[in-house]
Short mmCIF file of C-alpha atoms and ligand atoms in Angstrom, two decimals:
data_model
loop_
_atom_site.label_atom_id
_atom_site.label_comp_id
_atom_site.label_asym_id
_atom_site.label_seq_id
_atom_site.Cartn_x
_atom_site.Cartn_y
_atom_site.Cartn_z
CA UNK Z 1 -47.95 -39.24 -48.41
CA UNK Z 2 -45.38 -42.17 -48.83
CA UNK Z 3 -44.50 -44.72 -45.91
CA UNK Z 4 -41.00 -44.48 -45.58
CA UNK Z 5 -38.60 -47.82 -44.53
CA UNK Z 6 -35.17 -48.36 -43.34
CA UNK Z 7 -34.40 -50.04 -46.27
CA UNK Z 8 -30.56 -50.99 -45.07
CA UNK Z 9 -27.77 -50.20 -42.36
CA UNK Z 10 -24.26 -49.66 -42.26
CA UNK Z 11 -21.17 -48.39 -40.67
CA UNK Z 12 -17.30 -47.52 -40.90
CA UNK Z 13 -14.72 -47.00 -38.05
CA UNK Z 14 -10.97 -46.72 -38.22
CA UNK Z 15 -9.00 -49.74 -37.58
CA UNK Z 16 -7.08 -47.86 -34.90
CA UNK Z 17 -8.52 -48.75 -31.14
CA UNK Z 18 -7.20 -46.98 -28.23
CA UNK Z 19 -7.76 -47.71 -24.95
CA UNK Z 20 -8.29 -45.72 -22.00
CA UNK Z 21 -5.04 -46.66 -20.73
CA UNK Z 22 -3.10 -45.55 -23.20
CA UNK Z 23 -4.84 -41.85 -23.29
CA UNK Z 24 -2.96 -41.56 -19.73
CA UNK Z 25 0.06 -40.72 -21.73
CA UNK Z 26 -1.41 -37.65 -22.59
CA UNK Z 27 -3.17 -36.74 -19.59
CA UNK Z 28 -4.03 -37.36 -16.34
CA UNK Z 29 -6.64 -39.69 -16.66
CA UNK Z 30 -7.09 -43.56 -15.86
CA UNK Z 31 -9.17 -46.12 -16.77
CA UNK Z 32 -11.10 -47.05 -13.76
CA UNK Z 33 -12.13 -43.36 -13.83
CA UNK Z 34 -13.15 -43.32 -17.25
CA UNK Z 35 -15.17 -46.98 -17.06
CA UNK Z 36 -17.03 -45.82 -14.09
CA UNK Z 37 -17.87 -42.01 -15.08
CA UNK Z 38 -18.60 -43.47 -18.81
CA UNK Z 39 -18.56 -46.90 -19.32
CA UNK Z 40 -16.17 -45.96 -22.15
CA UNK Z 41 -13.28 -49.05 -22.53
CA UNK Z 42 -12.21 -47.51 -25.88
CA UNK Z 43 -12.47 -46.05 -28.78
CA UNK Z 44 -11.17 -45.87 -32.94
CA UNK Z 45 -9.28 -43.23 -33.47
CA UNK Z 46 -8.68 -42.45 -37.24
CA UNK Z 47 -4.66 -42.75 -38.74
CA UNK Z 48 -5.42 -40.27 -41.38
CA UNK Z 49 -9.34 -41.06 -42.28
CA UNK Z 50 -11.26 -37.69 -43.00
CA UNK Z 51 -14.84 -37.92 -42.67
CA UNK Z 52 -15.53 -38.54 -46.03
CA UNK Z 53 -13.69 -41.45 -45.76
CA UNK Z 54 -16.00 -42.87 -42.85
CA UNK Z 55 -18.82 -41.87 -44.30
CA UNK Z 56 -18.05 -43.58 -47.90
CA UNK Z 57 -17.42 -47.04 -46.12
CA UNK Z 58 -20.88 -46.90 -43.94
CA UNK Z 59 -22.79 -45.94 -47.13
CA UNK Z 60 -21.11 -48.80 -49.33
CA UNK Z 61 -21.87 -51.09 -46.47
CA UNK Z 62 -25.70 -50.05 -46.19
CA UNK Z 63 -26.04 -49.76 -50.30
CA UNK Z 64 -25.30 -53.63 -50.23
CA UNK Z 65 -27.23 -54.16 -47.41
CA UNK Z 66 -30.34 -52.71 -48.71
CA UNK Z 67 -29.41 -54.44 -52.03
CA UNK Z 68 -29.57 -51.20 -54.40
CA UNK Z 69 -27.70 -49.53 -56.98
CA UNK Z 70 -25.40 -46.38 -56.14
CA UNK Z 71 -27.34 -44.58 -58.97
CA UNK Z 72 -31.03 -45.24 -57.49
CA UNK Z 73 -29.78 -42.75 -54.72
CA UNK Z 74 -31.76 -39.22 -55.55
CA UNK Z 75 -30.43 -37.39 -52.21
CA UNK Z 76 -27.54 -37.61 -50.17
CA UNK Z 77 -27.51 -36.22 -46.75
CA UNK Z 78 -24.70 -36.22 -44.14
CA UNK Z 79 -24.56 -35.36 -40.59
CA UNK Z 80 -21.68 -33.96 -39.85
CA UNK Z 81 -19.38 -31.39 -37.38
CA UNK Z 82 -16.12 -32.38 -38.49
CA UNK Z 83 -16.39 -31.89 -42.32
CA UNK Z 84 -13.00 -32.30 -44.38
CA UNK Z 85 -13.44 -28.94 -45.94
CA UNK Z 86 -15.96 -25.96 -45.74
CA UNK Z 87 -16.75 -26.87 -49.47
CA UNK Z 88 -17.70 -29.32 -50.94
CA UNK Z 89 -20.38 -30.57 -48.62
CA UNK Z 90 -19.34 -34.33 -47.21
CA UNK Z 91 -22.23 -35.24 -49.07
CA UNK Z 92 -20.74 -34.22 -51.82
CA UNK Z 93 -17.66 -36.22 -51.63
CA UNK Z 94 -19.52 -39.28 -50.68
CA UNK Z 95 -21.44 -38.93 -53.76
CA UNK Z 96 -18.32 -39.29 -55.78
CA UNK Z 97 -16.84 -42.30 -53.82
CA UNK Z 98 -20.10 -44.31 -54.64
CA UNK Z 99 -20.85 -43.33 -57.58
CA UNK Z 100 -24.47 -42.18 -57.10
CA UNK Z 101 -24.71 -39.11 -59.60
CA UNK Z 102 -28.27 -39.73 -59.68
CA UNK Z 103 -28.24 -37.52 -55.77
CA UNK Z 104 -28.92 -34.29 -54.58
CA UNK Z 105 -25.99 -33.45 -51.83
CA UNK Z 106 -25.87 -31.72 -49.40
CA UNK Z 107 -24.76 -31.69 -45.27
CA UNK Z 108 -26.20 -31.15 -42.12
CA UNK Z 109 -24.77 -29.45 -38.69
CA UNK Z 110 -26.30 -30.48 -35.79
CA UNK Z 111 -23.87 -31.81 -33.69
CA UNK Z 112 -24.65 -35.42 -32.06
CA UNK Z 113 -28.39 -34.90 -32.59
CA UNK Z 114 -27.52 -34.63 -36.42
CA UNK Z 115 -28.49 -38.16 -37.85
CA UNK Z 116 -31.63 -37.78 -36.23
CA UNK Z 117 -32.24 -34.60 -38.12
CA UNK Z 118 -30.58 -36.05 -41.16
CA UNK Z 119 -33.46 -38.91 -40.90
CA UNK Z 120 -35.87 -36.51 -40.42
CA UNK Z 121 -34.91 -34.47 -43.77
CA UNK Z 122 -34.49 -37.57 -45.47
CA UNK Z 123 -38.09 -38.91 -44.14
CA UNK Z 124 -39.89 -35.84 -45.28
CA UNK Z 125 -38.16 -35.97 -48.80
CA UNK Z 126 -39.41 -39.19 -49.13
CA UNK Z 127 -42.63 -39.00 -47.46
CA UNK Z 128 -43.48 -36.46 -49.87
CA UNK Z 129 -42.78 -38.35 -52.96
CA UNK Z 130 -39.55 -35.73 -53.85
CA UNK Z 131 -37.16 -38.48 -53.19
CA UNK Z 132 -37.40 -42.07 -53.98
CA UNK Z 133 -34.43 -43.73 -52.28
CA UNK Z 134 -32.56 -41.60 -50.12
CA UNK Z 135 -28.86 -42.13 -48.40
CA UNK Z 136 -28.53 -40.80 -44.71
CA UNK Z 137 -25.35 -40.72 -42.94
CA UNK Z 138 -23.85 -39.94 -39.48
CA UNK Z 139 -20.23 -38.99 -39.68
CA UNK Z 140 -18.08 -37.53 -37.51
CA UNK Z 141 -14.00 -37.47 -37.04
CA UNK Z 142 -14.08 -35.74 -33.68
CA UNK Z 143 -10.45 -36.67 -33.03
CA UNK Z 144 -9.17 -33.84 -35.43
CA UNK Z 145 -11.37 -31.11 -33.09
CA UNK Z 146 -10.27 -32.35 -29.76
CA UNK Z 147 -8.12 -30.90 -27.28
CA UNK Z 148 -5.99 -33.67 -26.66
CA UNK Z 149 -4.81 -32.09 -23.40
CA UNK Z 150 -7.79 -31.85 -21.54
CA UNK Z 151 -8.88 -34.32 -19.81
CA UNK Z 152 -12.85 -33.41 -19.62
CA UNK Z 153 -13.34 -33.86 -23.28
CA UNK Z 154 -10.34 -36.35 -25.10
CA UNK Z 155 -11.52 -39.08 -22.87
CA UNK Z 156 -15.04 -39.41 -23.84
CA UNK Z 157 -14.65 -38.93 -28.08
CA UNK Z 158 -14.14 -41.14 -30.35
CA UNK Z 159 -14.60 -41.25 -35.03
CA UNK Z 160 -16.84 -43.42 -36.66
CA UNK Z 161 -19.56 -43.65 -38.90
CA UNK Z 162 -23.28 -45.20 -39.87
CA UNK Z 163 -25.44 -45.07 -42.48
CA UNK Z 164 -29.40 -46.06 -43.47
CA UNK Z 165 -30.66 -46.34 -47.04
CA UNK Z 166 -34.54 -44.95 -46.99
CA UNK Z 167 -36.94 -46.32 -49.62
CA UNK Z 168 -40.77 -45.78 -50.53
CA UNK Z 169 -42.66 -48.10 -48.99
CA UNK Z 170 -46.24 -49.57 -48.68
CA UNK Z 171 -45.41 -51.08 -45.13
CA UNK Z 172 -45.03 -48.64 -41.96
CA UNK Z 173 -41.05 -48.34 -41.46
CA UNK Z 174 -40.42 -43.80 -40.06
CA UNK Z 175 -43.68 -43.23 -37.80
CA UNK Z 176 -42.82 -39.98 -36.51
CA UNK Z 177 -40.13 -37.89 -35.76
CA UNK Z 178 -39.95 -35.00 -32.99
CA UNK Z 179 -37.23 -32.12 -33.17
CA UNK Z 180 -36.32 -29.22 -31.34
CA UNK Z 181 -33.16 -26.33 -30.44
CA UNK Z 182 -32.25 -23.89 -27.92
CA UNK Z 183 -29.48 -21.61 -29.24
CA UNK Z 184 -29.08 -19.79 -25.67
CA UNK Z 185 -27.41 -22.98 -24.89
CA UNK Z 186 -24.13 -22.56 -27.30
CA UNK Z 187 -21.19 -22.12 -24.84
CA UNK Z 188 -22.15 -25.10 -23.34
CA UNK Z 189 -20.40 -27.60 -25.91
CA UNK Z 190 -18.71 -25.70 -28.70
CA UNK Z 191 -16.32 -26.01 -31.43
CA UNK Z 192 -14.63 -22.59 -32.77
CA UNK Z 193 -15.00 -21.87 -36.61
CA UNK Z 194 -12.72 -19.44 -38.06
CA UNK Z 195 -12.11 -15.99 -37.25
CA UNK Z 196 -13.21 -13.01 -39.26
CA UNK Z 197 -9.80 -11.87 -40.69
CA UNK Z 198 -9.97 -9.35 -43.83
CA UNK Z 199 -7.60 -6.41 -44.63
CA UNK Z 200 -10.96 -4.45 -43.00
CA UNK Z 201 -11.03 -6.21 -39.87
CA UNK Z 202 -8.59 -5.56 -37.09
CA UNK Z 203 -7.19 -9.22 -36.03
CA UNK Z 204 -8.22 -11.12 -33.13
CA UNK Z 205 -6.45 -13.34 -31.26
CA UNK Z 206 -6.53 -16.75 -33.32
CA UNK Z 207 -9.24 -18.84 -31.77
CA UNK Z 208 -7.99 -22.73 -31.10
CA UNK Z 209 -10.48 -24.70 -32.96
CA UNK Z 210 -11.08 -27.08 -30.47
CA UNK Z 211 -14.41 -28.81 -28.65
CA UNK Z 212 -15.00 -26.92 -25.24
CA UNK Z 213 -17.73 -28.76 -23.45
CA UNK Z 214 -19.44 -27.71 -19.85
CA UNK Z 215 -19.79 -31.95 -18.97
CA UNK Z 216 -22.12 -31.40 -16.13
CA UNK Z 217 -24.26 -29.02 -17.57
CA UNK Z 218 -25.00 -31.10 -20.54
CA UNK Z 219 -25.47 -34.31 -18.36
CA UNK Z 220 -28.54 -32.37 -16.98
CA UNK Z 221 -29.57 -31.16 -20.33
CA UNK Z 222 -29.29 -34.58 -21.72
CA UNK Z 223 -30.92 -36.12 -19.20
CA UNK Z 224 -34.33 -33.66 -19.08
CA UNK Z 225 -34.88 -33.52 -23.17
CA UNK Z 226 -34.65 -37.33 -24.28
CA UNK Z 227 -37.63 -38.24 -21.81
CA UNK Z 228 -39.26 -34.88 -22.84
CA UNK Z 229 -38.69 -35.80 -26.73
CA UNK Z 230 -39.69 -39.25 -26.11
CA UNK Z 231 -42.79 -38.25 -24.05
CA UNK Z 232 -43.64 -35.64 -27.05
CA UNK Z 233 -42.78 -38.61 -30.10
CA UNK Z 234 -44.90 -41.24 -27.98
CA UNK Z 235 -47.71 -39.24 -27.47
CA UNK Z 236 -48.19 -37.82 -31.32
CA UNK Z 237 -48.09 -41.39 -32.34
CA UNK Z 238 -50.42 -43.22 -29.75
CA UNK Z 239 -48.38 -45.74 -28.82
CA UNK Z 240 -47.23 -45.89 -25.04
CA UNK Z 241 -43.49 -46.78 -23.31
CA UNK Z 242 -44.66 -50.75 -23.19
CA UNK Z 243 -44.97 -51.30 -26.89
CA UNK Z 244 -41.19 -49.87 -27.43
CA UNK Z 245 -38.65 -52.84 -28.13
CA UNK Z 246 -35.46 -50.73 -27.51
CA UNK Z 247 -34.55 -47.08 -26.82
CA UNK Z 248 -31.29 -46.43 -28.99
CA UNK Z 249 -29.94 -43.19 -27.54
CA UNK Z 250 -27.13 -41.18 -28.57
CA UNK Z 251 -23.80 -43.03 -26.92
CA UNK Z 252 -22.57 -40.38 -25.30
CA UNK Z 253 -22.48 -41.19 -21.70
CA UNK Z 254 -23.88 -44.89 -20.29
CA UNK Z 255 -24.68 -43.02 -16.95
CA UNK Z 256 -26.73 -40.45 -19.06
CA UNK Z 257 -28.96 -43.64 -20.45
CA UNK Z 258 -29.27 -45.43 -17.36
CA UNK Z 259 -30.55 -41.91 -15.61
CA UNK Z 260 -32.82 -41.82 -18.68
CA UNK Z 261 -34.25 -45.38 -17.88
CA UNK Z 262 -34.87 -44.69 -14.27
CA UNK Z 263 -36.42 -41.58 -14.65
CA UNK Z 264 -38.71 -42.78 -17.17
CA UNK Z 265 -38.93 -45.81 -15.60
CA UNK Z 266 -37.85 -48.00 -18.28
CA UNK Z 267 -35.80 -51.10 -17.78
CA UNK Z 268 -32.49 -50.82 -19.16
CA UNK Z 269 -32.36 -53.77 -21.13
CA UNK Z 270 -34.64 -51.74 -23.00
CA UNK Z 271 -31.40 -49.64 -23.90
CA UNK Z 272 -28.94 -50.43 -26.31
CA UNK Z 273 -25.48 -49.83 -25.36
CA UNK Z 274 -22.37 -50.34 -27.63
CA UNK Z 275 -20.31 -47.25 -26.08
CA UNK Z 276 -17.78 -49.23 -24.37
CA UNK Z 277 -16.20 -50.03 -27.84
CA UNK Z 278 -16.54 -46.75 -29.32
CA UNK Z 279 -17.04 -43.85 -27.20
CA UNK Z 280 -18.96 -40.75 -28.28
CA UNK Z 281 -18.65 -40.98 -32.16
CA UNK Z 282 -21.41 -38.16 -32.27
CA UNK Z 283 -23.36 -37.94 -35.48
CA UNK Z 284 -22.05 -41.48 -36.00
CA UNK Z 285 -23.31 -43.07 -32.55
CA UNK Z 286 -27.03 -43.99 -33.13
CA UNK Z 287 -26.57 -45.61 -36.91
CA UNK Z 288 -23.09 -47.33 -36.12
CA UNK Z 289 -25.24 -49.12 -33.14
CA UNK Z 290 -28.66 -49.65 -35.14
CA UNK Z 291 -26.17 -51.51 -37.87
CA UNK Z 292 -24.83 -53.44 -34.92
CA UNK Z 293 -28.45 -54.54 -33.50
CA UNK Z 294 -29.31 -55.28 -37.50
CA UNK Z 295 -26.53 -57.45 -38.05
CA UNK Z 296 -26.53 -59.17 -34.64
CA UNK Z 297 -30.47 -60.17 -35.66
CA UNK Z 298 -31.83 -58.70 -32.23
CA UNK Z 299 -34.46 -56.50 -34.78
CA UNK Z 300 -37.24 -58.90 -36.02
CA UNK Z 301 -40.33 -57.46 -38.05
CA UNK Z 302 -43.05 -55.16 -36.43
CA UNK Z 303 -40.17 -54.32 -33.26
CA UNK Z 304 -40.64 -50.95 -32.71
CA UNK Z 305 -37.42 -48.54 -31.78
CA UNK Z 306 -37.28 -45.48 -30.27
CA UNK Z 307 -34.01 -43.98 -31.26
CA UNK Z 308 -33.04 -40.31 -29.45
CA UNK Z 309 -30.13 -37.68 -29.86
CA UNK Z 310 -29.20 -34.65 -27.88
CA UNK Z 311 -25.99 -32.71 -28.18
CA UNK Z 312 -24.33 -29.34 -29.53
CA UNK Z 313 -26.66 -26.14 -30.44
CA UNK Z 314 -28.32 -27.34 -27.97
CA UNK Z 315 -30.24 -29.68 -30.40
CA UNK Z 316 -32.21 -33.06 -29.80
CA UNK Z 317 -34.70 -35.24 -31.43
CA UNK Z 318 -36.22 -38.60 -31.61
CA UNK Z 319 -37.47 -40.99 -34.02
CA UNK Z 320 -40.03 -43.70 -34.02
CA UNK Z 321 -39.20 -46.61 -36.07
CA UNK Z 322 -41.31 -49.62 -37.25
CA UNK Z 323 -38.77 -52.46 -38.07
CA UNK Z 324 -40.24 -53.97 -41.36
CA UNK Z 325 -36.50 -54.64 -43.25
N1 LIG P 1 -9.78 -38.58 -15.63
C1 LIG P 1 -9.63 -38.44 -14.30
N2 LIG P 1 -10.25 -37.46 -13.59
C2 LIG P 1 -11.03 -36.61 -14.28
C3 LIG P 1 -11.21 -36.70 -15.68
C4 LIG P 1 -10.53 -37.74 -16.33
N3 LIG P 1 -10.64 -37.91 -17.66
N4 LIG P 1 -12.05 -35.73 -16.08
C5 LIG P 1 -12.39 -35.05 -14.98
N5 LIG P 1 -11.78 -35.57 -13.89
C6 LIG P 1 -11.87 -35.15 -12.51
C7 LIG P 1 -12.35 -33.72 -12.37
O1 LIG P 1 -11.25 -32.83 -12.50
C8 LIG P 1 -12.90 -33.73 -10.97
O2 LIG P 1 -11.85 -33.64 -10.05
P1 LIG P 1 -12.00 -32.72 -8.73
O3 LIG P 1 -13.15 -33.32 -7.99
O4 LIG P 1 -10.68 -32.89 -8.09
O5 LIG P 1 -12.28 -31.36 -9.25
C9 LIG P 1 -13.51 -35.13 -10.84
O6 LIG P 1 -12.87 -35.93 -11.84
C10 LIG P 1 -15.00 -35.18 -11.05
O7 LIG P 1 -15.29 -34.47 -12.22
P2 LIG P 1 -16.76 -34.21 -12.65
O8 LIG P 1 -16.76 -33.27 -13.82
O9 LIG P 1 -17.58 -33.88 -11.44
O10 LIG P 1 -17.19 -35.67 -13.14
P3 LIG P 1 -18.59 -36.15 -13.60
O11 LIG P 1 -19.00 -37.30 -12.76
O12 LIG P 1 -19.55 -35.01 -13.79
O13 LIG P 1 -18.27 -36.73 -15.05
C11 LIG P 1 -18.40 -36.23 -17.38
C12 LIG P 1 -17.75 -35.88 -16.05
C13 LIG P 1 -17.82 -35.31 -18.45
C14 LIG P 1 -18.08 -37.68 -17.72
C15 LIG P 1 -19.94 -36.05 -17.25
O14 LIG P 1 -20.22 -34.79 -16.73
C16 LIG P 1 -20.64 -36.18 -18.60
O15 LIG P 1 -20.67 -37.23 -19.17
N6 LIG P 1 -21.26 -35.11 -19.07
C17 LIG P 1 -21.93 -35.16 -20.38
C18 LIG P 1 -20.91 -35.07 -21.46
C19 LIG P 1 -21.45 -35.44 -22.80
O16 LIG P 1 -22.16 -36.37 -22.93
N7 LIG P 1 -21.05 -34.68 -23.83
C20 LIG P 1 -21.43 -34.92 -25.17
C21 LIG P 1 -22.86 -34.64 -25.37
S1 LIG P 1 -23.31 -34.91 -27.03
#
């Protein structure tokens, strides 16, 4: 087996910020409610950007970064909910935009936990010596699936995307990963596909394809499986809480991180938080902020990360991380 680095980091958002003020032309919403419940101040919103488009910008950005080729890429993976068509993969189209015919595509649904499960596929290629240098991406364009009259949901999303190049490696970089799912949980944040409509097939009433989300439920959700997944990551890779540099969770909710801290009684410094500027840019959230922690120079070698992702499925996971970039 292969150690496996973080090689490079990047990300892409629209230009287009909104802030929460301005969603109160839509609905009944302001933003001392959304600050407090969320810690949300705003978000990009794309003008026309499909999630290709997100996704080709973040990779581009971490290609440079990790100062490669495009055609020393042997797999692409994206995370993604909001693909720009059923087929080709996103993967696929990102492989054209950069040029990296060298790549196996192909795309991954697992809602905000999916670039941990992206990294995960992308470590184990890797690990195993199948893949050499390996793209992974977190893209979503969740303002094309929202319900932009309800007020539980088209406050709290926002489109953006991140991106890690993976390399061989002699140095530590991926320690361990943890996983896990729990399909009884689907009606508690859902997206409609499309119906079954065939000249066999009586027609049903056209489902809206838009996010439906049960907000308290998944609070609770989110806020028992990161410390479990943490607890389970920490513990298969002997080292404890204290030797952790910073916990990059999902940016879904601030109040679901701080309610992480506490109950795992972690100072929340510890946490990275960048959600104020974005919002919940699912798949996107975790490498959009570990580009922002690379480039701001708060990672220095041998700083280990904990990053952690929960969402839609119900899916979450976690990742231990040696920084050696
Ligand atoms: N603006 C103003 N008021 C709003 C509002 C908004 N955007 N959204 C809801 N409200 C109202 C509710 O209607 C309710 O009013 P009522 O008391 O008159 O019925 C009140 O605010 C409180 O709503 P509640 O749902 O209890 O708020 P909350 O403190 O649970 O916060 C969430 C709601 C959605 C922010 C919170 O539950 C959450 O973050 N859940 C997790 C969501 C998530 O992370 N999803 C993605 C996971 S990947």
């Amino acid at each position: 087996m292969y150690e496996v680095q973080i090689m490079g980091t990047g990300s892409f958002v629209p230009e287009q910020i909104i802030k929460n003020d301005c969603l109160s032309n839509f609905v009944d919403t302001n933003d001392e409610w959304i600050s407090s419940r969320t810690g949300i101040k705003e978000r990009r919103i794309s003008s026309g950007e499909n999630t290709s488009d997100l996704a080709i910008g973040a990779a581009k950005e971490a290609i440079e970064d990790a100062n490669i080729t495009a055609d020393e890429i042997d797999l692409i993976v994206v995370a993604t909910t909001t693909p720009d068509f059923f087929m080709p993969s996103t993967a696929c189209l990102v492989q054209k935009g950069i040029e990296a015919y060298n790549a196996t595509c192909f795309d991954i649904s697992a809602a905000c936990t999916g670039f941990i499960y992206a990294l995960n596929v992308g470590f184990q290629f890797v690990r195993s010596g199948q893949s050499k240098t390996a793209l992974i991406i977190g893209a979503d364009t969740n303002s094309k699936i929202i319900d932009w009259s309800d007020r539980n949901t088209c406050v709290l999303f926002g489109d953006g995307a991140g991106a890690v190049v993976l390399r061989r490696s002699d140095e530590k970089g991926i320690i361990h990963i943890d996983t896990g799912s729990d399909g009884r949980g689907d009606e508690l944040l859902f997206c409609p596909g499309v119906n079954v409509k065939n000249p066999f097939v009586e027609e049903l009433d056209e489902k809206k394809q838009f996010m439906h989300m049960n907000g308290k439920e998944v609070f609770r959700f989110s806020t028992t499986v990161v410390p479990q997944t943490i607890e389970k990551l920490l513990k298969k890779s002997s080292y404890s809480i204290d030797d952790i540099k910073y916990f990059l969770l999902h940016q879904a909710n601030a109040r679901i991180m701080e309610a992480v801290a506490k109950k795992m009684n972690i100072d929340t410094k510890k946490f990275y938080k960048n959600i104020h500027n974005y919002g919940n840019t699912s798949a996107g959230t975790i490498p959009i902020a570990l580009n922002e922690m690379d480039k701001g120079g708060l990672l220095k070698k041998k700083d280990l990360l904990v990053l952690a992702g929960f969402g839609g499925g119900l899916t979450w996971g976690s990742a231990l991380v040696q920084w050696n970039k």
